[in-house]
Amino acid sequence: MSQINNSKKVAIIGGGISGISAAMELIDKDINIDIYEARNSIGGRVAGIKDKLTGDEIDNGKHLMVGAYSNFFDLLQKLGTFKHLYFQKYFNVNFISESGEFNFSNGRFGKLSQLISLMNFPGISLRDKRNSIKFINQVNRGLDATPSESAKDILNNFQISNKISEILWEPLILATMNTTPREASGKIFLNILKLAFFHSNYSGRLVFSNLQLNKLLIPFLTIFPNEHRRIFLQKSIESVNKIDDDNFIIKIKNGEEYNYNAVIFTLTPFALKKIKTNFQMPDFESFESSPIVSIYLWSEEDFLKNDFYALIGAKFQWIFKETYNSLRYALTHSAADEFAMLSKSEIIELAYQDLEKLFSKFNRNLIYQAQLIIEKKATIKLTTQTEPLRPAQKISKGIYLAGDWTSTGLPATMESAALSGKHAVGNLITDLSL
Ligand SMILES: Cc1cc2nc3c(=O)[nH]c(=O)nc-3n(C[C@H](O)[C@H](O)[C@H](O)COP(=O)(O)OP(=O)(O)OC[C@H]3O[C@@H](n4cnc5c(N)ncnc54)[C@H](O)[C@@H]3O)c2cc1C
């Protein structure tokens, strides 16, 4: 075993994006690092699923990225997989409803594009368009919200009608916050608009992966480990006990116990609740989960003109075409509480009805495989109540927290997860004088 100058030992609990981000931030430090992951693979919620009939590997639900994901992209650069992403030239989304298709773009003509897009929206009154332009202008000038204002309150303040909300703002809020506009934190909604969609052409454009998302993270399994850095899969942590600020005992479910100088928890609040500790943890009870339902459909023929659409007046909110390995479509429904009581066949039937209503070329008889994925705890609900409760990445000296749901000012996304890992490690480096 080669000598390292510093004999400090750090444990990272959880091998999702936030755990991997934390680990990669520490990779240059002369310390021992162990990662404990409960499942038999890394990636957490960015898991891969093998479809039995087609043999295709699909994502655990389609994930959207935007150009503003600088921390997540930084992580992929370190893992050497950034090259598998492709970027839109500028934010450009086609919306489809029963009355036709329309486009919202944010770049072809610079900032003017937003206004041109709005002006071209069908079936929207001039008053509505004027109010939306006023709203966009105020966002561009740094509009802020109070903690108690929801996304819907903000839209109401600008007298944005339900009609334009349903067409434009709701799909955006649901896709980024997985929370209904009525409940969603207005502060985070405005942050999303400021940091991503209205910041620059680069930040707002949508980003897609040529590979299944999980594969973007897999190089971590070879880049990270050496004699001082270990990844343990299928090791679920049961308890963490503090002896003093510099000494913690971690107990694995199989009974093994190990000592560390610091611990970084990178779990969801729902998983954290199950870990026993002898020190005060943040209040996890207030966090509620929000489900996402995804359906993958394999079709013999292509029925989509564009690569993806926002679906208006439909049960599902988005459809994406995927062409790697085979032709298939991913439909998503965020904040999917209303699907909780439905059976698999009822949910698939709803998807078929949406597609029949919106795409004349869709033919359900040409669908030869359907895969339904219900993620009950896809993300936290990011409401006006929970946003102020999101904890910082340091609990006390030696105990750190990361995860998409922690306080990052961002919605609970892959970018928030990557950023939280960096923040947790920033605190740890200062405390341990690394
Ligand atoms: C269907 C779906 C769609 C989504 N869409 C988007 C999107 O469009 N855009 C976007 O940016 N984000 C999206 N997300 C959210 C994104 O996946 C998450 O923000 C991100 O993956 C969270 O990473 P994390 O590391 O914080 O948490 P996790 O990925 O949950 O990682 C936590 C890890 O800890 C492990 N663990 C749990 N308990 C223990 C224990 N006791 N001991 C050891 N290990 C343990 C878990 O197995 C897991 O691997 C979506 C999520 C889902 C489910």
Tab-separated table of C-alpha atoms and ligand atoms in Angstrom:
chain	number	residue	atom	x	y	z
A	1	MET	CA	0.000	0.000	0.000
A	2	SER	CA	1.465	3.399	-0.950
A	3	GLN	CA	1.837	6.001	1.809
A	4	ILE	CA	-0.495	8.980	1.952
A	5	ASN	CA	0.418	12.055	3.963
A	6	ASN	CA	-2.913	12.482	5.588
A	7	SER	CA	-4.473	9.518	7.319
A	8	LYS	CA	-7.940	11.077	7.538
A	9	LYS	CA	-10.840	8.803	6.648
A	10	VAL	CA	-14.054	10.088	5.081
A	11	ALA	CA	-17.216	8.054	4.453
A	12	ILE	CA	-19.699	9.012	1.748
A	13	ILE	CA	-23.078	7.366	2.203
A	14	GLY	CA	-24.967	6.978	-1.091
A	15	GLY	CA	-23.706	6.557	-4.648
A	16	GLY	CA	-26.131	8.791	-6.565
A	17	ILE	CA	-25.080	11.967	-8.382
A	18	SER	CA	-24.523	13.912	-5.154
A	19	GLY	CA	-22.340	11.139	-3.695
A	20	ILE	CA	-20.338	10.834	-6.913
A	21	SER	CA	-19.989	14.619	-7.113
A	22	ALA	CA	-18.685	14.749	-3.518
A	23	ALA	CA	-16.272	11.890	-4.197
A	24	MET	CA	-14.875	13.513	-7.346
A	25	GLU	CA	-14.349	16.784	-5.433
A	26	LEU	CA	-12.182	14.894	-2.940
A	27	ILE	CA	-10.259	12.825	-5.472
A	28	ASP	CA	-7.134	15.030	-5.341
A	29	LYS	CA	-6.901	14.997	-1.552
A	30	ASP	CA	-4.491	12.754	0.335
A	31	ILE	CA	-7.164	11.010	2.349
A	32	ASN	CA	-8.950	7.681	2.537
A	33	ILE	CA	-12.460	7.726	1.118
A	34	ASP	CA	-15.061	4.963	1.292
A	35	ILE	CA	-18.392	5.140	-0.522
A	36	TYR	CA	-21.268	3.006	0.684
A	37	GLU	CA	-24.136	2.360	-1.713
A	38	ALA	CA	-27.122	0.224	-0.702
A	39	ARG	CA	-27.924	-0.997	-4.224
A	40	ASN	CA	-25.810	-3.136	-6.513
A	41	SER	CA	-25.052	-0.207	-8.827
A	42	ILE	CA	-24.219	3.479	-8.645
A	43	GLY	CA	-26.386	6.295	-10.032
A	44	GLY	CA	-29.251	6.318	-7.537
A	45	ARG	CA	-32.348	7.736	-9.181
A	46	VAL	CA	-30.517	7.925	-12.503
A	47	ALA	CA	-30.837	4.179	-12.764
A	48	GLY	CA	-30.882	2.105	-15.902
A	49	ILE	CA	-33.664	-0.385	-16.554
A	50	LYS	CA	-33.443	-3.282	-18.974
A	51	ASP	CA	-36.591	-3.867	-20.990
A	52	LYS	CA	-37.065	-7.631	-21.110
A	53	LEU	CA	-38.792	-7.859	-24.493
A	54	THR	CA	-36.539	-5.568	-26.542
A	55	GLY	CA	-33.351	-5.927	-24.494
A	56	ASP	CA	-33.023	-2.115	-24.588
A	57	GLU	CA	-31.596	-0.252	-21.615
A	58	ILE	CA	-33.758	2.736	-20.771
A	59	ASP	CA	-33.593	5.473	-18.162
A	60	ASN	CA	-35.565	5.336	-14.990
A	61	GLY	CA	-37.791	7.982	-16.616
A	62	LYS	CA	-36.714	10.630	-19.110
A	63	HIS	CA	-34.503	13.343	-17.592
A	64	LEU	CA	-34.373	16.872	-18.997
A	65	MET	CA	-31.219	18.971	-18.750
A	66	VAL	CA	-30.600	22.607	-19.602
A	67	GLY	CA	-27.430	24.466	-20.549
A	68	ALA	CA	-27.272	25.977	-17.054
A	69	TYR	CA	-26.345	22.586	-15.521
A	70	SER	CA	-22.727	23.708	-15.093
A	71	ASN	CA	-22.013	21.582	-12.012
A	72	PHE	CA	-23.462	18.411	-13.491
A	73	PHE	CA	-21.586	19.017	-16.749
A	74	ASP	CA	-18.402	19.633	-14.773
A	75	LEU	CA	-18.879	16.215	-13.164
A	76	LEU	CA	-19.387	14.581	-16.560
A	77	GLN	CA	-16.232	16.310	-17.829
A	78	LYS	CA	-14.301	14.711	-14.969
A	79	LEU	CA	-15.828	11.338	-15.820
A	80	GLY	CA	-15.033	11.808	-19.523
A	81	THR	CA	-18.656	11.454	-20.637
A	82	PHE	CA	-19.578	15.077	-21.370
A	83	LYS	CA	-18.933	14.311	-25.045
A	84	HIS	CA	-22.068	12.156	-25.143
A	85	LEU	CA	-24.332	15.178	-24.616
A	86	TYR	CA	-25.809	17.272	-27.387
A	87	PHE	CA	-27.106	20.793	-27.004
A	88	GLN	CA	-29.893	22.711	-28.699
A	89	LYS	CA	-28.683	25.947	-30.307
A	90	TYR	CA	-31.093	27.867	-28.071
A	91	PHE	CA	-34.152	27.097	-25.939
A	92	ASN	CA	-36.646	25.884	-28.460
A	93	VAL	CA	-39.735	23.873	-27.585
A	94	ASN	CA	-42.623	22.777	-29.744
A	95	PHE	CA	-45.945	22.679	-27.977
A	96	ILE	CA	-48.805	20.639	-29.340
A	97	SER	CA	-52.493	20.809	-28.506
A	98	GLU	CA	-55.646	19.678	-30.287
A	99	SER	CA	-55.702	23.045	-32.059
A	100	GLY	CA	-52.227	22.602	-33.518
A	101	GLU	CA	-48.508	23.088	-32.971
A	102	PHE	CA	-46.692	26.210	-31.882
A	103	ASN	CA	-43.158	27.046	-30.974
A	104	PHE	CA	-41.548	28.894	-28.062
A	105	SER	CA	-37.953	29.851	-28.573
A	106	ASN	CA	-35.455	31.977	-26.774
A	107	GLY	CA	-32.577	32.689	-29.025
A	108	ARG	CA	-32.977	32.804	-32.757
A	109	PHE	CA	-33.430	36.566	-32.509
A	110	GLY	CA	-31.818	37.008	-29.085
A	111	LYS	CA	-34.094	38.157	-26.265
A	112	LEU	CA	-36.599	39.358	-28.856
A	113	SER	CA	-37.388	35.707	-29.601
A	114	GLN	CA	-39.382	35.328	-26.383
A	115	LEU	CA	-41.610	38.190	-27.419
A	116	ILE	CA	-41.964	36.971	-30.991
A	117	SER	CA	-42.855	33.490	-29.700
A	118	LEU	CA	-45.475	34.915	-27.378
A	119	MET	CA	-46.964	37.076	-30.103
A	120	ASN	CA	-47.358	34.010	-32.300
A	121	PHE	CA	-49.088	31.907	-29.642
A	122	PRO	CA	-52.500	30.880	-30.986
A	123	GLY	CA	-55.738	31.518	-29.102
A	124	ILE	CA	-54.194	33.921	-26.578
A	125	SER	CA	-55.650	37.389	-26.108
A	126	LEU	CA	-53.550	40.490	-26.668
A	127	ARG	CA	-53.993	41.407	-22.995
A	128	ASP	CA	-52.602	38.036	-21.982
A	129	LYS	CA	-49.628	38.439	-24.262
A	130	ARG	CA	-48.965	41.929	-22.900
A	131	ASN	CA	-49.067	40.661	-19.306
A	132	SER	CA	-46.703	37.809	-20.121
A	133	ILE	CA	-44.255	40.206	-21.749
A	134	LYS	CA	-44.437	42.415	-18.646
A	135	PHE	CA	-43.743	39.356	-16.496
A	136	ILE	CA	-40.764	38.257	-18.606
A	137	ASN	CA	-39.346	41.793	-18.513
A	138	GLN	CA	-39.612	41.892	-14.725
A	139	VAL	CA	-37.921	38.488	-14.426
A	140	ASN	CA	-35.104	39.742	-16.642
A	141	ARG	CA	-34.779	42.711	-14.277
A	142	GLY	CA	-34.369	40.476	-11.212
A	143	LEU	CA	-37.943	40.033	-9.915
A	144	ASP	CA	-37.951	38.238	-6.524
A	145	ALA	CA	-40.646	36.457	-4.500
A	146	THR	CA	-41.395	36.233	-0.798
A	147	PRO	CA	-41.025	32.743	0.751
A	148	SER	CA	-44.796	32.357	1.011
A	149	GLU	CA	-45.516	33.177	-2.643
A	150	SER	CA	-46.196	30.199	-4.888
A	151	ALA	CA	-45.415	30.071	-8.595
A	152	LYS	CA	-49.144	30.482	-9.228
A	153	ASP	CA	-49.271	33.575	-6.948
A	154	ILE	CA	-46.542	35.188	-9.020
A	155	LEU	CA	-48.352	34.454	-12.265
A	156	ASN	CA	-51.542	35.848	-10.693
A	157	ASN	CA	-49.681	39.023	-9.648
A	158	PHE	CA	-49.066	39.634	-13.337
A	159	GLN	CA	-52.644	38.662	-14.219
A	160	ILE	CA	-51.393	35.798	-16.348
A	161	SER	CA	-54.542	33.900	-17.313
A	162	ASN	CA	-55.122	30.203	-16.687
A	163	LYS	CA	-55.056	29.644	-20.416
A	164	ILE	CA	-51.500	30.864	-21.001
A	165	SER	CA	-50.405	29.326	-17.677
A	166	GLU	CA	-51.647	25.950	-18.808
A	167	ILE	CA	-49.944	26.243	-22.172
A	168	LEU	CA	-46.620	27.744	-21.236
A	169	TRP	CA	-45.802	28.037	-17.553
A	170	GLU	CA	-47.302	24.841	-16.137
A	171	PRO	CA	-45.283	22.453	-18.338
A	172	LEU	CA	-42.142	24.365	-17.356
A	173	ILE	CA	-42.942	24.332	-13.628
A	174	LEU	CA	-43.923	20.657	-13.639
A	175	ALA	CA	-40.864	19.588	-15.629
A	176	THR	CA	-38.396	21.472	-13.466
A	177	MET	CA	-40.014	21.346	-10.006
A	178	ASN	CA	-42.208	18.222	-10.109
A	179	THR	CA	-44.690	20.250	-8.069
A	180	THR	CA	-47.961	21.872	-9.119
A	181	PRO	CA	-47.833	25.671	-9.713
A	182	ARG	CA	-50.258	26.204	-6.823
A	183	GLU	CA	-47.848	24.521	-4.364
A	184	ALA	CA	-44.493	25.266	-6.028
A	185	SER	CA	-42.134	27.730	-4.356
A	186	GLY	CA	-42.248	31.016	-6.288
A	187	LYS	CA	-38.657	31.774	-5.302
A	188	ILE	CA	-37.348	28.637	-6.970
A	189	PHE	CA	-39.601	29.187	-10.002
A	190	LEU	CA	-38.068	32.636	-10.501
A	191	ASN	CA	-34.558	31.246	-9.941
A	192	ILE	CA	-35.164	28.709	-12.703
A	193	LEU	CA	-36.275	31.430	-15.095
A	194	LYS	CA	-33.379	33.710	-14.145
A	195	LEU	CA	-30.595	31.112	-14.095
A	196	ALA	CA	-31.722	29.033	-17.028
A	197	PHE	CA	-34.445	30.101	-19.390
A	198	PHE	CA	-33.964	33.865	-19.461
A	199	HIS	CA	-30.276	34.061	-18.554
A	200	SER	CA	-28.560	33.501	-21.879
A	201	ASN	CA	-28.990	31.499	-25.048
A	202	TYR	CA	-26.537	28.963	-23.669
A	203	SER	CA	-28.154	28.453	-20.266
A	204	GLY	CA	-31.708	27.941	-21.454
A	205	ARG	CA	-31.178	25.460	-24.234
A	206	LEU	CA	-32.180	21.881	-23.631
A	207	VAL	CA	-29.515	19.224	-23.461
A	208	PHE	CA	-29.904	15.559	-24.309
A	209	SER	CA	-27.754	12.488	-23.901
A	210	ASN	CA	-26.807	10.096	-26.679
A	211	LEU	CA	-26.433	7.437	-24.032
A	212	GLN	CA	-28.621	6.105	-21.295
A	213	LEU	CA	-27.979	8.526	-18.390
A	214	ASN	CA	-26.653	5.892	-16.028
A	215	LYS	CA	-23.873	5.105	-18.505
A	216	LEU	CA	-22.625	8.691	-18.173
A	217	LEU	CA	-21.764	7.910	-14.550
A	218	ILE	CA	-20.361	4.385	-14.923
A	219	PRO	CA	-16.714	5.484	-15.581
A	220	PHE	CA	-16.694	6.559	-11.928
A	221	LEU	CA	-16.358	2.855	-11.049
A	222	THR	CA	-12.962	2.726	-12.749
A	223	ILE	CA	-11.695	6.312	-12.303
A	224	PHE	CA	-12.283	6.588	-8.578
A	225	PRO	CA	-11.058	3.463	-6.778
A	226	ASN	CA	-7.445	2.889	-5.727
A	227	GLU	CA	-5.900	1.571	-2.524
A	228	HIS	CA	-7.121	4.632	-0.578
A	229	ARG	CA	-10.487	5.088	-2.258
A	230	ARG	CA	-13.046	2.317	-2.198
A	231	ILE	CA	-16.606	1.864	-3.480
A	232	PHE	CA	-18.760	-0.629	-1.605
A	233	LEU	CA	-21.950	-1.702	-3.357
A	234	GLN	CA	-24.822	-3.479	-1.611
A	235	LYS	CA	-23.742	-2.024	1.728
A	236	SER	CA	-26.681	-0.318	3.350
A	237	ILE	CA	-25.821	1.917	6.292
A	238	GLU	CA	-27.927	1.329	9.381
A	239	SER	CA	-26.526	3.822	11.894
A	240	VAL	CA	-23.937	6.558	12.350
A	241	ASN	CA	-22.765	7.463	15.840
A	242	LYS	CA	-20.623	10.372	16.868
A	243	ILE	CA	-17.859	9.804	19.415
A	244	ASP	CA	-16.496	13.339	19.033
A	245	ASP	CA	-16.114	15.951	16.234
A	246	ASP	CA	-13.364	13.886	14.651
A	247	ASN	CA	-14.559	10.343	15.222
A	248	PHE	CA	-17.679	8.611	13.903
A	249	ILE	CA	-18.720	4.969	13.860
A	250	ILE	CA	-20.655	3.722	10.871
A	251	LYS	CA	-22.607	0.500	11.146
A	252	ILE	CA	-23.573	-1.449	8.039
A	253	LYS	CA	-26.761	-3.549	8.012
A	254	ASN	CA	-24.642	-6.736	8.005
A	255	GLY	CA	-23.287	-5.735	11.431
A	256	GLU	CA	-19.819	-4.514	10.381
A	257	GLU	CA	-18.626	-1.269	12.008
A	258	TYR	CA	-15.963	1.204	10.843
A	259	ASN	CA	-14.467	4.449	12.149
A	260	TYR	CA	-14.237	7.691	10.169
A	261	ASN	CA	-13.140	11.278	10.789
A	262	ALA	CA	-16.052	12.673	8.789
A	263	VAL	CA	-19.261	11.486	7.142
A	264	ILE	CA	-21.126	12.868	4.129
A	265	PHE	CA	-24.752	11.745	3.879
A	266	THR	CA	-26.013	11.952	0.284
A	267	LEU	CA	-29.414	10.303	0.707
A	268	THR	CA	-32.971	11.501	0.210
A	269	PRO	CA	-34.803	12.684	3.350
A	270	PHE	CA	-36.905	9.508	3.089
A	271	ALA	CA	-33.832	7.246	3.262
A	272	LEU	CA	-32.151	9.424	5.907
A	273	LYS	CA	-35.122	8.995	8.232
A	274	LYS	CA	-34.276	5.298	8.462
A	275	ILE	CA	-30.673	5.834	9.600
A	276	LYS	CA	-30.178	5.881	13.365
A	277	THR	CA	-27.890	8.581	14.741
A	278	ASN	CA	-26.956	9.776	18.221
A	279	PHE	CA	-26.819	13.395	17.016
A	280	GLN	CA	-29.440	15.892	15.876
A	281	MET	CA	-30.366	15.644	12.194
A	282	PRO	CA	-32.471	18.221	10.279
A	283	ASP	CA	-36.250	17.919	10.288
A	284	PHE	CA	-36.980	15.340	7.587
A	285	GLU	CA	-40.633	14.863	8.498
A	286	SER	CA	-41.816	17.990	6.665
A	287	PHE	CA	-40.596	16.734	3.290
A	288	GLU	CA	-43.171	15.013	1.115
A	289	SER	CA	-42.327	13.059	-1.999
A	290	SER	CA	-43.733	13.752	-5.442
A	291	PRO	CA	-44.192	10.945	-7.989
A	292	ILE	CA	-43.254	10.882	-11.668
A	293	VAL	CA	-44.863	8.405	-14.049
A	294	SER	CA	-43.024	7.511	-17.252
A	295	ILE	CA	-44.060	5.308	-20.137
A	296	TYR	CA	-41.771	4.008	-22.845
A	297	LEU	CA	-43.487	2.884	-26.047
A	298	TRP	CA	-41.738	0.944	-28.798
A	299	SER	CA	-43.296	1.614	-32.186
A	300	GLU	CA	-42.873	0.075	-35.620
A	301	GLU	CA	-43.288	3.488	-37.229
A	302	ASP	CA	-42.230	7.008	-36.348
A	303	PHE	CA	-45.248	9.195	-35.583
A	304	LEU	CA	-43.388	12.288	-34.310
A	305	LYS	CA	-42.166	15.038	-36.632
A	306	ASN	CA	-39.875	16.571	-33.981
A	307	ASP	CA	-37.660	14.991	-31.331
A	308	PHE	CA	-39.906	16.066	-28.485
A	309	TYR	CA	-43.045	18.016	-27.647
A	310	ALA	CA	-44.711	19.620	-24.668
A	311	LEU	CA	-48.243	18.215	-24.658
A	312	ILE	CA	-51.026	20.687	-23.895
A	313	GLY	CA	-54.453	19.611	-22.651
A	314	ALA	CA	-53.205	16.036	-22.202
A	315	LYS	CA	-52.627	13.778	-19.199
A	316	PHE	CA	-48.943	13.355	-20.029
A	317	GLN	CA	-46.909	16.550	-20.235
A	318	TRP	CA	-43.971	15.641	-22.475
A	319	ILE	CA	-43.054	13.152	-25.169
A	320	PHE	CA	-39.508	12.455	-26.364
A	321	LYS	CA	-38.325	10.373	-29.266
A	322	GLU	CA	-35.364	8.079	-28.578
A	323	THR	CA	-33.540	6.402	-31.397
A	324	TYR	CA	-30.518	4.722	-29.808
A	325	ASN	CA	-30.822	0.913	-30.125
A	326	SER	CA	-34.411	1.151	-31.403
A	327	LEU	CA	-37.228	3.606	-32.067
A	328	ARG	CA	-39.206	4.367	-28.941
A	329	TYR	CA	-40.964	7.215	-27.178
A	330	ALA	CA	-40.757	8.334	-23.574
A	331	LEU	CA	-43.795	10.067	-22.095
A	332	THR	CA	-43.673	11.730	-18.699
A	333	HIS	CA	-46.205	12.908	-16.193
A	334	SER	CA	-44.737	14.904	-13.292
A	335	ALA	CA	-46.445	15.624	-9.961
A	336	ALA	CA	-48.375	12.454	-10.773
A	337	ASP	CA	-50.406	12.036	-7.563
A	338	GLU	CA	-53.585	11.699	-9.629
A	339	PHE	CA	-52.252	8.457	-11.175
A	340	ALA	CA	-51.742	6.805	-7.777
A	341	MET	CA	-54.999	4.838	-7.838
A	342	LEU	CA	-54.836	3.733	-11.487
A	343	SER	CA	-53.759	0.333	-12.761
A	344	LYS	CA	-50.933	-0.150	-15.244
A	345	SER	CA	-53.331	-0.749	-18.144
A	346	GLU	CA	-55.417	2.309	-17.229
A	347	ILE	CA	-52.308	4.538	-17.276
A	348	ILE	CA	-51.165	3.130	-20.620
A	349	GLU	CA	-54.673	3.665	-22.000
A	350	LEU	CA	-54.472	7.345	-20.956
A	351	ALA	CA	-51.184	7.669	-22.838
A	352	TYR	CA	-52.728	6.135	-25.969
A	353	GLN	CA	-55.691	8.504	-25.740
A	354	ASP	CA	-53.322	11.504	-25.472
A	355	LEU	CA	-51.354	10.373	-28.504
A	356	GLU	CA	-54.459	9.641	-30.584
A	357	LYS	CA	-55.779	13.099	-29.761
A	358	LEU	CA	-52.561	14.954	-30.602
A	359	PHE	CA	-50.719	13.008	-33.320
A	360	SER	CA	-52.659	11.990	-36.419
A	361	LYS	CA	-49.945	9.504	-37.395
A	362	PHE	CA	-50.081	7.631	-34.086
A	363	ASN	CA	-51.467	4.109	-34.377
A	364	ARG	CA	-51.701	2.038	-31.199
A	365	ASN	CA	-51.621	-1.166	-33.253
A	366	LEU	CA	-48.018	-0.394	-34.210
A	367	ILE	CA	-46.896	-0.275	-30.573
A	368	TYR	CA	-45.219	-3.590	-29.825
A	369	GLN	CA	-43.996	-2.912	-26.309
A	370	ALA	CA	-44.983	-0.606	-23.452
A	371	GLN	CA	-42.987	-0.179	-20.260
A	372	LEU	CA	-44.475	1.744	-17.344
A	373	ILE	CA	-42.228	3.193	-14.618
A	374	ILE	CA	-43.833	4.647	-11.518
A	375	GLU	CA	-41.348	6.476	-9.296
A	376	LYS	CA	-43.373	7.256	-6.188
A	377	LYS	CA	-40.529	9.187	-4.574
A	378	ALA	CA	-39.069	10.785	-7.693
A	379	THR	CA	-38.224	14.054	-5.911
A	380	ILE	CA	-39.352	16.076	-2.934
A	381	LYS	CA	-42.310	18.409	-3.407
A	382	LEU	CA	-40.713	21.834	-3.610
A	383	THR	CA	-43.397	23.944	-1.985
A	384	THR	CA	-43.507	27.326	-0.263
A	385	GLN	CA	-43.429	25.379	3.033
A	386	THR	CA	-40.520	23.053	2.249
A	387	GLU	CA	-38.194	25.423	0.376
A	388	PRO	CA	-37.232	27.380	3.553
A	389	LEU	CA	-36.648	24.061	5.382
A	390	ARG	CA	-34.101	22.653	2.940
A	391	PRO	CA	-30.996	22.131	5.089
A	392	ALA	CA	-27.509	23.483	4.389
A	393	GLN	CA	-24.759	21.016	3.468
A	394	LYS	CA	-23.100	21.097	6.896
A	395	ILE	CA	-24.809	19.730	9.997
A	396	SER	CA	-21.842	20.176	12.337
A	397	LYS	CA	-18.098	19.624	12.202
A	398	GLY	CA	-17.521	16.204	10.673
A	399	ILE	CA	-21.127	15.690	9.488
A	400	TYR	CA	-22.156	16.880	6.028
A	401	LEU	CA	-25.224	16.573	3.870
A	402	ALA	CA	-25.672	16.495	0.109
A	403	GLY	CA	-28.554	15.586	-2.162
A	404	ASP	CA	-30.778	17.301	-4.717
A	405	TRP	CA	-33.230	18.272	-1.963
A	406	THR	CA	-30.721	20.187	0.212
A	407	SER	CA	-30.502	23.972	0.077
A	408	THR	CA	-29.016	24.943	-3.284
A	409	GLY	CA	-31.479	27.559	-4.542
A	410	LEU	CA	-32.225	25.142	-7.381
A	411	PRO	CA	-35.063	22.701	-7.956
A	412	ALA	CA	-34.420	19.071	-6.911
A	413	THR	CA	-32.538	18.079	-10.042
A	414	MET	CA	-29.306	16.458	-11.170
A	415	GLU	CA	-27.721	19.919	-11.167
A	416	SER	CA	-28.785	20.512	-7.575
A	417	ALA	CA	-27.401	17.077	-6.622
A	418	ALA	CA	-24.027	17.813	-8.260
A	419	LEU	CA	-23.832	21.275	-6.672
A	420	SER	CA	-24.768	19.974	-3.211
A	421	GLY	CA	-21.899	17.463	-3.346
A	422	LYS	CA	-19.476	20.320	-4.044
A	423	HIS	CA	-20.877	22.429	-1.196
A	424	ALA	CA	-20.653	19.531	1.281
A	425	VAL	CA	-17.027	18.899	0.349
A	426	GLY	CA	-16.204	22.626	0.493
A	427	ASN	CA	-17.305	22.629	4.142
A	428	LEU	CA	-15.446	19.405	4.895
A	429	ILE	CA	-12.187	20.663	3.365
A	430	THR	CA	-12.311	23.780	5.546
A	431	ASP	CA	-13.161	21.861	8.728
A	432	LEU	CA	-10.527	19.170	8.246
A	433	SER	CA	-7.925	21.657	6.913
A	434	LEU	CA	-7.315	19.472	3.854
B	1	LIG	C1	-38.556	9.646	-12.951
B	1	LIG	C2	-37.603	10.757	-12.616
B	1	LIG	C3	-37.464	11.823	-13.495
B	1	LIG	C4	-36.576	12.847	-13.208
B	1	LIG	N1	-36.427	13.863	-14.109
B	1	LIG	C5	-35.429	14.755	-13.934
B	1	LIG	C6	-35.145	15.714	-14.941
B	1	LIG	O1	-35.829	15.786	-15.960
B	1	LIG	N2	-34.092	16.561	-14.748
B	1	LIG	C7	-33.311	16.511	-13.620
B	1	LIG	O2	-32.336	17.257	-13.531
B	1	LIG	N3	-33.596	15.637	-12.624
B	1	LIG	C8	-34.624	14.763	-12.754
B	1	LIG	N4	-34.893	13.848	-11.770
B	1	LIG	C9	-34.213	13.981	-10.471
B	1	LIG	C10	-32.800	13.393	-10.474
B	1	LIG	O3	-32.841	12.032	-10.832
B	1	LIG	C11	-32.264	13.553	-9.060
B	1	LIG	O4	-32.261	14.929	-8.734
B	1	LIG	C12	-30.839	13.049	-8.837
B	1	LIG	O5	-30.619	11.812	-9.447
B	1	LIG	C13	-30.633	12.950	-7.320
B	1	LIG	O6	-29.356	12.484	-6.982
B	1	LIG	P1	-28.973	12.320	-5.451
B	1	LIG	O7	-27.577	11.845	-5.392
B	1	LIG	O8	-29.314	13.565	-4.718
B	1	LIG	O9	-29.972	11.219	-4.850
B	1	LIG	P2	-30.153	9.666	-5.222
B	1	LIG	O10	-29.981	9.477	-6.674
B	1	LIG	O11	-31.451	9.257	-4.626
B	1	LIG	O12	-28.948	8.938	-4.481
B	1	LIG	C14	-29.012	8.450	-3.163
B	1	LIG	C15	-28.321	7.097	-3.114
B	1	LIG	O13	-28.261	6.650	-1.758
B	1	LIG	C16	-28.489	5.249	-1.723
B	1	LIG	N5	-28.925	4.879	-0.368
B	1	LIG	C17	-30.150	5.056	0.187
B	1	LIG	N6	-30.144	4.604	1.463
B	1	LIG	C18	-28.897	4.151	1.723
B	1	LIG	C19	-28.270	3.574	2.870
B	1	LIG	N7	-28.935	3.390	4.017
B	1	LIG	N8	-26.966	3.213	2.776
B	1	LIG	C20	-26.267	3.402	1.626
B	1	LIG	N9	-26.814	3.950	0.504
B	1	LIG	C21	-28.109	4.322	0.556
B	1	LIG	C22	-29.547	5.049	-2.783
B	1	LIG	O14	-29.592	3.701	-3.204
B	1	LIG	C23	-29.077	6.008	-3.874
B	1	LIG	O15	-28.198	5.382	-4.775
B	1	LIG	C24	-35.815	12.829	-12.001
B	1	LIG	C25	-35.966	11.764	-11.111
B	1	LIG	C26	-36.843	10.740	-11.408
B	1	LIG	C27	-36.973	9.606	-10.440
